[in-house]
Amino acid sequence: MNRNELFFGVDVGSVSTNLVAMEPTGQVVKKVYLRTEGNPVAAVQKIFTQLGREFAKAKVLGVGVTGSGRQLIGAILGADVVKNEITAHGVAALQAEPKVRTVVEIGGQDSKIIILRDGVAVDFGMNTVCAAGTGSFLDQQANRLNLPVSELGTLALRARHPVRIAGRCSVFAESEMIHKQQMGHRLEDIVAGLCAALVRNYLNNVAKGKEIQPPVLFQGGVAANAGIKKAFEDELGFPVIVPQYYDVMGAWGAALIAREEQVNYQKTSFRGLKFCEEEIKISSFECPDCANRCEVITVMVAGAKISGWGDRCGKWQRINTEATG
Amino acid sequence: MRRIKIGIPRALLYFWYGPAWRVFFQEMGLTPLVSGPTGKEILNAGVKAAVEEVCLPVKIFLGHSLTMQTQCDCLLTPRYISVNKGEFICPKFMGLPEMTRQAVGTGRQLIWKSDHKCHWGSLKALPREITSGYAQSRVKKSLKKAKAALEAYHLLMQGGLLPLEAETALLKGSQPSAADYEPAIGLIGHPYCLHDAFINLGTVQLLREQGFKVLVPEMFPARQIALELRDLPKPLFWTLGQRILGAFRLMWKKGVAGVVYLSAFACGPEALIGEMVKRESKAAGLPLLQLDLDEHSGEAGFITRMEAFLDLLKRKRRYSCV
């Protein structure tokens, strides 16, 4: 396959790292979903190594990066746009369904809600520090029940009498699930109860005080779970839509924003696929120059300093920009 | 003769009364020493010394007191319970001198009061050490100058300056003018949350860098705020809470693009004010971002939310113009 011109969007999340290659029309030509496994740099290198063969001849017009590791990966890639994941998800949802009024996104470590009216985001919410009710909790429970996480959903759909599980706190939820198991409830009923608890938790915390109006788009890795989707529909009373690229919406959004902002940067600063083979070193130190004691991050690629951040005064960022030009 | 040094922690009500305190002690022939801006060491010292229940700003106050106690002869620990009739400051301010004593140990403290019986600007409210050790005429004169300084300070802020800028302008005598540009964004919360750039990760600067003119409650005169809140079924008895809600309504009338509300984690009064602000913003269709500040506020989550909110405002503007 050889496409001529492409935008790349990368979403560096806590659990997964995703990439989307997009035509200038907005059409996705390739999506990759990979587990981050605690090493975002290695994950991105792996993805681009895979892609290198496929898109060796393509011309890259722009690169957008989002997700919690966006700053780090953005620096290494030479991204043109580094955007927060809320904006990215909102933009992608609008592309998938221009009439969307609510976006429900449940990822590995965080979950969010975006309220849109007439094609513009007007409000959003995000879970607080606690990751209860997110993908990693489902992962954990699937592990404990010795099931692949991808099967939780189909299992939940087979439930006839879902049990009630308190979902406010994942620690309590887990002990309650164990209790229900010991009482002799069927596994599918417990899993369905877990899905319902997760949805209730989401609606009561993340979506608290927000008006959920259809069409609702359900995206993020957890949208693969049909049990959760059904629990949402039961709770809301109307269907929710899982878009085609539900698992890479953040990456798609980043690519779309890269396209949108192209007028501002004209030529991409993407460093090319060569970075896959480069040795990337990241170090941090505590700057002793003032009472803030900032933890400054320095990124070295092939022995040369390319970026750094974390300082509140901007001194190290300035030094770094001067060094790199 | 060595002049006595008075340590003034740059925390809590300093952002409202600081210049008056500085001028007063200066006029009394003492040397006011104001602690530096909050940093990691101050935060850590405060968190370690404070009891768990208090809010972050009180911990910061204790941190400032601890770091400067060795450099001064007396620490100023105000006990401002009430500054307006029928209204109160948060109860934690009532116990501030005691909390400081517990944290700092046996240093000398100056307790400047303000309550329903004696206003902070009266002789009775002053620390005993001052009123008994100096001629009354001198104290009165200094107090008058302090009040004049406070008034000038607040006029500067009402002219569009932030507390720090107004303080510099007042004490150094320079006269910077506030830039007036669009779009404006409202930033509400207690002054010690908004103007301590360390605990709010430089929110004001961040908003300015993103091209917003920042409005804060200190820029609105008390009269206007009182007028704005006349229609409440029951008056709010937290003075600072009134300023937050009143300023919020005034900002909305001024046509700000959105409002950012920074609240301190574990702040009691704010639990109530926050809800009122939330309901009113929803009814008015004014975008609102509420962020909690605490000592381990994840920087990443804070910045992500802030960026997303600013994107939302900008995109809204861009698409509503087309």
Tab-separated table of N, CA and C in Angstrom, chain A residues 164-314:
chain	number	residue	atom	x	y	z
A	164	ARG	N	-26.592	-6.986	42.017
A	164	ARG	CA	-26.279	-5.583	42.254
A	164	ARG	C	-24.920	-5.486	42.956
A	165	ILE	N	-24.049	-4.701	42.361
A	165	ILE	CA	-22.719	-4.534	42.935
A	165	ILE	C	-22.473	-3.042	43.130
A	166	ALA	N	-21.917	-2.697	44.283
A	166	ALA	CA	-21.621	-1.283	44.541
A	166	ALA	C	-20.376	-0.901	43.763
A	167	GLY	N	-20.503	0.107	42.912
A	167	GLY	CA	-19.381	0.450	42.047
A	167	GLY	C	-18.645	1.699	42.452
A	168	ARG	N	-19.009	2.274	43.597
A	168	ARG	CA	-18.420	3.560	43.964
A	168	ARG	C	-16.907	3.465	44.130
A	169	CYS	N	-16.489	2.349	44.668
A	169	CYS	CA	-15.061	2.193	44.891
A	169	CYS	C	-14.654	0.820	44.401
A	170	SER	N	-13.568	0.760	43.669
A	170	SER	CA	-13.206	-0.519	43.062
A	170	SER	C	-12.784	-1.545	44.104
A	171	VAL	N	-12.284	-1.064	45.232
A	171	VAL	CA	-11.891	-1.999	46.272
A	171	VAL	C	-13.137	-2.676	46.862
A	172	PHE	N	-14.176	-1.851	47.113
A	172	PHE	CA	-15.431	-2.412	47.636
A	172	PHE	C	-16.083	-3.311	46.596
A	173	ALA	N	-16.044	-2.861	45.350
A	173	ALA	CA	-16.685	-3.636	44.294
A	173	ALA	C	-16.068	-5.021	44.219
A	174	GLU	N	-14.760	-5.058	44.346
A	174	GLU	CA	-14.097	-6.349	44.250
A	174	GLU	C	-14.514	-7.272	45.384
A	175	SER	N	-14.565	-6.741	46.613
A	175	SER	CA	-14.932	-7.637	47.712
A	175	SER	C	-16.390	-8.065	47.565
A	176	GLU	N	-17.199	-7.176	47.009
A	176	GLU	CA	-18.598	-7.569	46.841
A	176	GLU	C	-18.743	-8.663	45.773
A	177	MET	N	-17.947	-8.536	44.718
A	177	MET	CA	-18.001	-9.560	43.677
A	177	MET	C	-17.583	-10.913	44.228
A	178	ILE	N	-16.550	-10.892	45.047
A	178	ILE	CA	-16.094	-12.162	45.629
A	178	ILE	C	-17.201	-12.747	46.501
A	179	HIS	N	-17.836	-11.861	47.271
A	179	HIS	CA	-18.916	-12.314	48.141
A	179	HIS	C	-20.027	-12.964	47.320
A	180	LYS	N	-20.420	-12.295	46.226
A	180	LYS	CA	-21.507	-12.833	45.393
A	180	LYS	C	-21.104	-14.170	44.779
A	181	GLN	N	-19.854	-14.281	44.425
A	181	GLN	CA	-19.374	-15.551	43.871
A	181	GLN	C	-19.514	-16.667	44.900
A	182	GLN	N	-19.094	-16.349	46.124
A	182	GLN	CA	-19.140	-17.354	47.187
A	182	GLN	C	-20.581	-17.729	47.532
A	183	MET	N	-21.504	-16.781	47.301
A	183	MET	CA	-22.913	-17.056	47.574
A	183	MET	C	-23.502	-17.999	46.535
A	184	GLY	N	-22.807	-18.138	45.421
A	184	GLY	CA	-23.275	-19.070	44.397
A	184	GLY	C	-23.940	-18.428	43.197
A	185	HIS	N	-23.774	-17.110	43.033
A	185	HIS	CA	-24.342	-16.489	41.840
A	185	HIS	C	-23.569	-16.910	40.608
A	186	ARG	N	-24.260	-16.893	39.465
A	186	ARG	CA	-23.620	-17.307	38.222
A	186	ARG	C	-22.646	-16.222	37.755
A	187	LEU	N	-21.590	-16.653	37.107
A	187	LEU	CA	-20.541	-15.743	36.684
A	187	LEU	C	-21.083	-14.637	35.784
A	188	GLU	N	-21.949	-15.008	34.816
A	188	GLU	CA	-22.439	-13.979	33.885
A	188	GLU	C	-23.296	-12.932	34.608
A	189	ASP	N	-24.021	-13.360	35.636
A	189	ASP	CA	-24.823	-12.394	36.391
A	189	ASP	C	-23.928	-11.419	37.151
A	190	ILE	N	-22.822	-11.943	37.648
A	190	ILE	CA	-21.891	-11.085	38.378
A	190	ILE	C	-21.216	-10.104	37.427
A	191	VAL	N	-20.801	-10.608	36.274
A	191	VAL	CA	-20.134	-9.738	35.302
A	191	VAL	C	-21.102	-8.653	34.809
A	192	ALA	N	-22.357	-9.031	34.584
A	192	ALA	CA	-23.353	-8.038	34.157
A	192	ALA	C	-23.551	-6.999	35.262
A	193	GLY	N	-23.550	-7.466	36.508
A	193	GLY	CA	-23.674	-6.553	37.648
A	193	GLY	C	-22.506	-5.585	37.698
A	194	LEU	N	-21.335	-6.104	37.382
A	194	LEU	CA	-20.139	-5.261	37.365
A	194	LEU	C	-20.262	-4.168	36.303
A	195	CYS	N	-20.752	-4.562	35.123
A	195	CYS	CA	-20.933	-3.583	34.041
A	195	CYS	C	-21.911	-2.492	34.480
A	196	ALA	N	-23.007	-2.908	35.093
A	196	ALA	CA	-24.012	-1.933	35.523
A	196	ALA	C	-23.431	-1.006	36.591
A	197	ALA	N	-22.626	-1.579	37.484
A	197	ALA	CA	-22.039	-0.779	38.557
A	197	ALA	C	-21.084	0.262	37.981
A	198	LEU	N	-20.327	-0.166	36.985
A	198	LEU	CA	-19.372	0.741	36.356
A	198	LEU	C	-20.104	1.910	35.691
A	199	VAL	N	-21.197	1.587	35.029
A	199	VAL	CA	-21.970	2.616	34.341
A	199	VAL	C	-22.601	3.576	35.357
A	200	ARG	N	-23.179	3.020	36.423
A	200	ARG	CA	-23.771	3.866	37.469
A	200	ARG	C	-22.720	4.798	38.058
A	201	ASN	N	-21.552	4.237	38.320
A	201	ASN	CA	-20.458	5.018	38.873
A	201	ASN	C	-20.082	6.165	37.934
A	202	TYR	N	-20.031	5.855	36.659
A	202	TYR	CA	-19.697	6.870	35.659
A	202	TYR	C	-20.748	7.979	35.652
A	203	LEU	N	-22.014	7.561	35.626
A	203	LEU	CA	-23.083	8.557	35.548
A	203	LEU	C	-23.140	9.429	36.807
A	204	ASN	N	-22.817	8.826	37.954
A	204	ASN	CA	-22.892	9.582	39.206
A	204	ASN	C	-21.674	10.443	39.472
A	205	ASN	N	-20.550	10.096	38.869
A	205	ASN	CA	-19.349	10.883	39.143
A	205	ASN	C	-18.958	11.760	37.978
A	206	VAL	N	-18.509	11.134	36.929
A	206	VAL	CA	-17.996	11.893	35.786
A	206	VAL	C	-19.105	12.735	35.153
A	207	ALA	N	-20.289	12.127	35.006
A	207	ALA	CA	-21.369	12.807	34.279
A	207	ALA	C	-22.318	13.539	35.219
A	208	LYS	N	-21.903	13.703	36.472
A	208	LYS	CA	-22.799	14.318	37.454
A	208	LYS	C	-23.204	15.727	37.011
A	209	GLY	N	-24.490	15.965	36.995
A	209	GLY	CA	-24.977	17.305	36.670
A	209	GLY	C	-24.919	17.642	35.192
A	210	LYS	N	-24.531	16.690	34.357
A	210	LYS	CA	-24.473	16.967	32.917
A	210	LYS	C	-25.697	16.346	32.245
A	211	GLU	N	-26.174	17.053	31.255
A	211	GLU	CA	-27.370	16.592	30.574
A	211	GLU	C	-26.979	15.682	29.408
A	212	ILE	N	-27.271	14.415	29.527
A	212	ILE	CA	-26.894	13.477	28.467
A	212	ILE	C	-28.020	13.381	27.461
A	213	GLN	N	-27.777	13.928	26.270
A	213	GLN	CA	-28.806	13.901	25.230
A	213	GLN	C	-28.310	13.082	24.052
A	214	PRO	N	-29.189	12.359	23.371
A	214	PRO	CA	-28.769	11.628	22.184
A	214	PRO	C	-28.573	12.595	21.021
A	215	PRO	N	-27.790	12.211	20.009
A	215	PRO	CA	-27.006	10.984	19.910
A	215	PRO	C	-25.803	10.953	20.859
A	216	VAL	N	-25.614	9.791	21.476
A	216	VAL	CA	-24.486	9.581	22.377
A	216	VAL	C	-23.459	8.694	21.686
A	217	LEU	N	-22.230	9.140	21.642
A	217	LEU	CA	-21.154	8.315	21.099
A	217	LEU	C	-20.377	7.710	22.255
A	218	PHE	N	-20.167	6.409	22.207
A	218	PHE	CA	-19.436	5.725	23.261
A	218	PHE	C	-18.099	5.301	22.674
A	219	GLN	N	-17.021	5.874	23.167
A	219	GLN	CA	-15.711	5.551	22.601
A	219	GLN	C	-14.667	5.281	23.668
A	220	GLY	N	-13.463	4.920	23.236
A	220	GLY	CA	-12.415	4.496	24.169
A	220	GLY	C	-12.369	2.977	24.189
A	221	GLY	N	-11.307	2.430	24.687
A	221	GLY	CA	-11.106	0.982	24.666
A	221	GLY	C	-12.263	0.201	25.261
A	222	VAL	N	-12.889	0.730	26.302
A	222	VAL	CA	-13.953	-0.002	26.993
A	222	VAL	C	-15.218	-0.140	26.128
A	223	ALA	N	-15.334	0.683	25.093
A	223	ALA	CA	-16.512	0.598	24.225
A	223	ALA	C	-16.592	-0.748	23.503
A	224	ALA	N	-15.478	-1.484	23.500
A	224	ALA	CA	-15.492	-2.820	22.888
A	224	ALA	C	-16.372	-3.766	23.692
A	225	ASN	N	-16.623	-3.412	24.936
A	225	ASN	CA	-17.367	-4.286	25.839
A	225	ASN	C	-18.876	-4.086	25.640
A	226	ALA	N	-19.499	-5.081	25.028
A	226	ALA	CA	-20.924	-4.967	24.714
A	226	ALA	C	-21.778	-4.911	25.975
A	227	GLY	N	-21.285	-5.506	27.050
A	227	GLY	CA	-22.025	-5.490	28.315
A	227	GLY	C	-22.154	-4.073	28.855
A	228	ILE	N	-21.084	-3.308	28.742
A	228	ILE	CA	-21.109	-1.925	29.219
A	228	ILE	C	-22.052	-1.101	28.335
A	229	LYS	N	-21.964	-1.338	27.038
A	229	LYS	CA	-22.820	-0.596	26.118
A	229	LYS	C	-24.289	-0.831	26.473
A	230	LYS	N	-24.622	-2.105	26.725
A	230	LYS	CA	-25.999	-2.429	27.054
A	230	LYS	C	-26.400	-1.788	28.388
A	231	ALA	N	-25.479	-1.811	29.353
A	231	ALA	CA	-25.782	-1.208	30.654
A	231	ALA	C	-26.055	0.291	30.490
A	232	PHE	N	-25.310	0.941	29.613
A	232	PHE	CA	-25.543	2.360	29.341
A	232	PHE	C	-26.939	2.564	28.748
A	233	GLU	N	-27.272	1.709	27.782
A	233	GLU	CA	-28.576	1.856	27.127
A	233	GLU	C	-29.714	1.628	28.118
A	234	ASP	N	-29.538	0.635	28.991
A	234	ASP	CA	-30.567	0.367	30.007
A	234	ASP	C	-30.743	1.570	30.916
A	235	GLU	N	-29.623	2.145	31.297
A	235	GLU	CA	-29.653	3.237	32.265
A	235	GLU	C	-30.181	4.535	31.634
A	236	LEU	N	-29.807	4.783	30.365
A	236	LEU	CA	-30.183	6.044	29.717
A	236	LEU	C	-31.548	5.969	29.038
A	237	GLY	N	-31.921	4.779	28.620
A	237	GLY	CA	-33.209	4.636	27.967
A	237	GLY	C	-33.183	4.926	26.477
A	238	PHE	N	-32.017	5.074	25.888
A	238	PHE	CA	-31.943	5.195	24.429
A	238	PHE	C	-30.627	4.565	23.945
A	239	PRO	N	-30.554	4.251	22.644
A	239	PRO	CA	-29.349	3.574	22.161
A	239	PRO	C	-28.126	4.475	22.200
A	240	VAL	N	-26.969	3.878	22.419
A	240	VAL	CA	-25.720	4.614	22.289
A	240	VAL	C	-24.959	4.042	21.094
A	241	ILE	N	-24.225	4.919	20.434
A	241	ILE	CA	-23.527	4.524	19.211
A	241	ILE	C	-22.056	4.273	19.535
A	242	VAL	N	-21.554	3.126	19.080
A	242	VAL	CA	-20.114	2.888	19.177
A	242	VAL	C	-19.551	3.121	17.777
A	243	PRO	N	-18.783	4.198	17.591
A	243	PRO	CA	-18.291	4.501	16.250
A	243	PRO	C	-17.280	3.465	15.754
A	244	GLN	N	-17.090	3.435	14.445
A	244	GLN	CA	-16.227	2.431	13.829
A	244	GLN	C	-14.818	2.431	14.433
A	245	TYR	N	-14.251	3.622	14.653
A	245	TYR	CA	-12.875	3.700	15.157
A	245	TYR	C	-12.859	4.016	16.646
A	246	TYR	N	-13.833	3.464	17.375
A	246	TYR	CA	-13.991	3.782	18.796
A	246	TYR	C	-12.704	3.698	19.598
A	247	ASP	N	-11.825	2.753	19.269
A	247	ASP	CA	-10.641	2.539	20.111
A	247	ASP	C	-9.487	3.472	19.779
A	248	VAL	N	-9.568	4.188	18.675
A	248	VAL	CA	-8.470	5.097	18.315
A	248	VAL	C	-8.989	6.515	18.071
A	249	MET	N	-10.109	6.866	18.712
A	249	MET	CA	-10.715	8.171	18.468
A	249	MET	C	-9.774	9.318	18.857
A	250	GLY	N	-9.018	9.122	19.938
A	250	GLY	CA	-8.089	10.165	20.378
A	250	GLY	C	-7.045	10.425	19.303
A	251	ALA	N	-6.491	9.338	18.762
A	251	ALA	CA	-5.457	9.453	17.728
A	251	ALA	C	-6.037	10.092	16.469
A	252	TRP	N	-7.246	9.677	16.136
A	252	TRP	CA	-7.901	10.252	14.949
A	252	TRP	C	-8.108	11.758	15.151
A	253	GLY	N	-8.571	12.101	16.353
A	253	GLY	CA	-8.777	13.517	16.672
A	253	GLY	C	-7.484	14.313	16.548
A	254	ALA	N	-6.386	13.716	17.029
A	254	ALA	CA	-5.098	14.397	16.945
A	254	ALA	C	-4.716	14.633	15.486
A	255	ALA	N	-4.989	13.622	14.637
A	255	ALA	CA	-4.683	13.766	13.205
A	255	ALA	C	-5.558	14.858	12.582
A	256	LEU	N	-6.820	14.876	12.981
A	256	LEU	CA	-7.737	15.887	12.443
A	256	LEU	C	-7.319	17.296	12.862
A	257	ILE	N	-6.851	17.410	14.107
A	257	ILE	CA	-6.413	18.728	14.576
A	257	ILE	C	-5.131	19.136	13.848
A	258	ALA	N	-4.263	18.155	13.578
A	258	ALA	CA	-3.040	18.449	12.819
A	258	ALA	C	-3.412	18.994	11.439
A	259	ARG	N	-4.467	18.428	10.853
A	259	ARG	CA	-4.905	18.903	9.543
A	259	ARG	C	-5.474	20.323	9.649
A	260	GLU	N	-6.283	20.507	10.703
A	260	GLU	CA	-6.940	21.798	10.909
A	260	GLU	C	-5.932	22.927	11.116
A	261	GLU	N	-4.850	22.600	11.829
A	261	GLU	CA	-3.876	23.643	12.189
A	261	GLU	C	-2.779	23.782	11.138
A	262	GLN	N	-2.895	23.059	10.055
A	262	GLN	CA	-1.806	23.040	9.081
A	262	GLN	C	-1.452	24.444	8.591
A	263	VAL	N	-2.447	25.304	8.499
A	263	VAL	CA	-2.183	26.678	8.049
A	263	VAL	C	-1.172	27.373	8.948
A	264	ASN	N	-1.123	26.951	10.224
A	264	ASN	CA	-0.238	27.632	11.165
A	264	ASN	C	1.202	27.145	11.100
A	265	TYR	N	1.403	25.889	10.711
A	265	TYR	CA	2.791	25.412	10.692
A	265	TYR	C	3.306	25.121	9.288
A	266	GLN	N	2.407	25.116	8.303
A	266	GLN	CA	2.782	24.894	6.907
A	266	GLN	C	3.507	23.566	6.681
A	267	LYS	N	4.802	23.549	7.078
A	267	LYS	CA	5.590	22.352	6.802
A	267	LYS	C	5.766	21.584	8.108
A	268	THR	N	5.619	20.272	8.029
A	268	THR	CA	5.677	19.471	9.242
A	268	THR	C	7.077	19.455	9.848
A	269	SER	N	7.119	19.364	11.187
A	269	SER	CA	8.415	19.258	11.849
A	269	SER	C	8.696	17.805	12.246
A	270	PHE	N	7.903	16.890	11.724
A	270	PHE	CA	8.072	15.455	11.978
A	270	PHE	C	9.503	15.036	11.665
A	271	ARG	N	10.105	14.325	12.607
A	271	ARG	CA	11.523	13.998	12.432
A	271	ARG	C	11.737	12.771	11.554
A	272	GLY	N	10.675	12.202	11.092
A	272	GLY	CA	10.810	11.071	10.181
A	272	GLY	C	10.904	9.757	10.919
A	273	LEU	N	10.859	8.676	10.167
A	273	LEU	CA	10.823	7.358	10.788
A	273	LEU	C	12.162	6.948	11.372
A	274	LYS	N	13.179	7.757	11.137
A	274	LYS	CA	14.506	7.388	11.625
A	274	LYS	C	14.554	7.253	13.147
A	275	PHE	N	13.623	7.917	13.835
A	275	PHE	CA	13.695	7.918	15.295
A	275	PHE	C	13.491	6.528	15.904
A	276	CYS	N	12.954	5.615	15.106
A	276	CYS	CA	12.728	4.260	15.610
A	276	CYS	C	14.029	3.584	16.012
A	277	GLU	N	15.101	3.912	15.293
A	277	GLU	CA	16.373	3.239	15.581
A	277	GLU	C	17.231	4.048	16.535
A	278	GLU	N	16.797	5.278	16.803
A	278	GLU	CA	17.642	6.123	17.627
A	278	GLU	C	17.578	5.721	19.087
A	279	GLU	N	18.660	6.062	19.764
A	279	GLU	CA	18.679	5.791	21.196
A	279	GLU	C	18.108	7.011	21.911
A	280	ILE	N	17.022	6.792	22.648
A	280	ILE	CA	16.366	7.918	23.302
A	280	ILE	C	16.546	7.787	24.811
A	281	LYS	N	17.110	8.829	25.388
A	281	LYS	CA	17.355	8.796	26.830
A	281	LYS	C	16.574	9.924	27.489
A	282	ILE	N	15.884	9.589	28.558
A	282	ILE	CA	15.144	10.615	29.273
A	282	ILE	C	15.665	10.652	30.694
A	283	SER	N	15.994	11.837	31.150
A	283	SER	CA	16.464	11.926	32.524
A	283	SER	C	15.776	13.086	33.207
A	284	SER	N	15.787	13.071	34.515
A	284	SER	CA	15.186	14.184	35.232
A	284	SER	C	16.089	14.578	36.382
A	285	PHE	N	16.013	15.838	36.758
A	285	PHE	CA	16.773	16.283	37.924
A	285	PHE	C	15.986	17.378	38.630
A	286	GLU	N	16.316	17.586	39.885
A	286	GLU	CA	15.638	18.635	40.629
A	286	GLU	C	16.474	19.896	40.512
A	287	CYS	N	15.897	20.928	39.928
A	287	CYS	CA	16.626	22.182	39.727
A	287	CYS	C	16.784	22.899	41.067
A	288	PRO	N	18.025	23.183	41.469
A	288	PRO	CA	18.244	23.772	42.808
A	288	PRO	C	18.204	25.295	42.821
A	289	ASP	N	17.905	25.930	41.685
A	289	ASP	CA	18.081	27.371	41.601
A	289	ASP	C	17.076	28.221	42.373
A	290	CYS	N	15.902	27.685	42.664
A	290	CYS	CA	14.987	28.467	43.493
A	290	CYS	C	14.163	27.550	44.380
A	291	ALA	N	13.274	28.156	45.161
A	291	ALA	CA	12.530	27.386	46.153
A	291	ALA	C	11.496	26.456	45.540
A	292	ASN	N	11.199	26.636	44.272
A	292	ASN	CA	10.191	25.766	43.650
A	292	ASN	C	10.656	24.335	43.507
A	293	ARG	N	11.977	24.153	43.375
A	293	ARG	CA	12.544	22.814	43.252
A	293	ARG	C	11.837	21.992	42.162
A	294	CYS	N	11.784	22.551	40.969
A	294	CYS	CA	11.083	21.879	39.874
A	294	CYS	C	11.806	20.600	39.473
A	295	GLU	N	11.031	19.625	39.061
A	295	GLU	CA	11.619	18.408	38.499
A	295	GLU	C	11.694	18.604	36.989
A	296	VAL	N	12.887	18.775	36.510
A	296	VAL	CA	13.068	19.096	35.090
A	296	VAL	C	13.385	17.824	34.310
A	297	ILE	N	12.692	17.668	33.197
A	297	ILE	CA	12.881	16.493	32.346
A	297	ILE	C	13.762	16.901	31.167
A	298	THR	N	14.705	16.057	30.842
A	298	THR	CA	15.543	16.317	29.666
A	298	THR	C	15.451	15.121	28.734
A	299	VAL	N	15.238	15.397	27.469
A	299	VAL	CA	15.155	14.311	26.492
A	299	VAL	C	16.370	14.382	25.583
A	300	MET	N	17.083	13.269	25.515
A	300	MET	CA	18.270	13.205	24.664
A	300	MET	C	18.002	12.196	23.562
A	301	VAL	N	18.267	12.605	22.342
A	301	VAL	CA	18.148	11.667	21.241
A	301	VAL	C	19.513	11.548	20.595
A	302	ALA	N	19.996	10.328	20.517
A	302	ALA	CA	21.317	10.031	19.949
A	302	ALA	C	22.362	10.980	20.523
A	303	GLY	N	22.312	11.161	21.831
A	303	GLY	CA	23.338	11.953	22.503
A	303	GLY	C	23.136	13.458	22.458
A	304	ALA	N	22.128	13.926	21.722
A	304	ALA	CA	21.902	15.374	21.645
A	304	ALA	C	20.618	15.730	22.369
A	305	LYS	N	20.674	16.843	23.086
A	305	LYS	CA	19.504	17.272	23.836
A	305	LYS	C	18.475	17.851	22.863
A	306	ILE	N	17.252	17.319	22.888
A	306	ILE	CA	16.272	17.885	21.966
A	306	ILE	C	15.169	18.663	22.678
A	307	SER	N	14.920	18.328	23.903
A	307	SER	CA	13.842	19.031	24.574
A	307	SER	C	13.926	18.846	26.075
A	308	GLY	N	13.163	19.658	26.765
A	308	GLY	CA	13.109	19.532	28.210
A	308	GLY	C	11.969	20.373	28.727
A	309	TRP	N	11.434	20.001	29.865
A	309	TRP	CA	10.333	20.781	30.424
A	309	TRP	C	10.184	20.452	31.904
A	310	GLY	N	9.167	21.017	32.501
A	310	GLY	CA	8.907	20.739	33.907
A	310	GLY	C	9.297	21.911	34.792
A	311	ASP	N	10.013	22.889	34.234
A	311	ASP	CA	10.417	24.049	35.016
A	311	ASP	C	9.339	25.121	34.943
A	312	ARG	N	9.037	25.675	36.096
A	312	ARG	CA	7.972	26.675	36.114
A	312	ARG	C	8.435	28.009	35.566
A	313	CYS	N	9.723	28.291	35.690
A	313	CYS	CA	10.198	29.607	35.276
A	313	CYS	C	10.477	29.640	33.780
A	314	GLY	N	10.618	28.490	33.155
A	314	GLY	CA	10.862	28.459	31.711
A	314	GLY	C	12.327	28.539	31.342
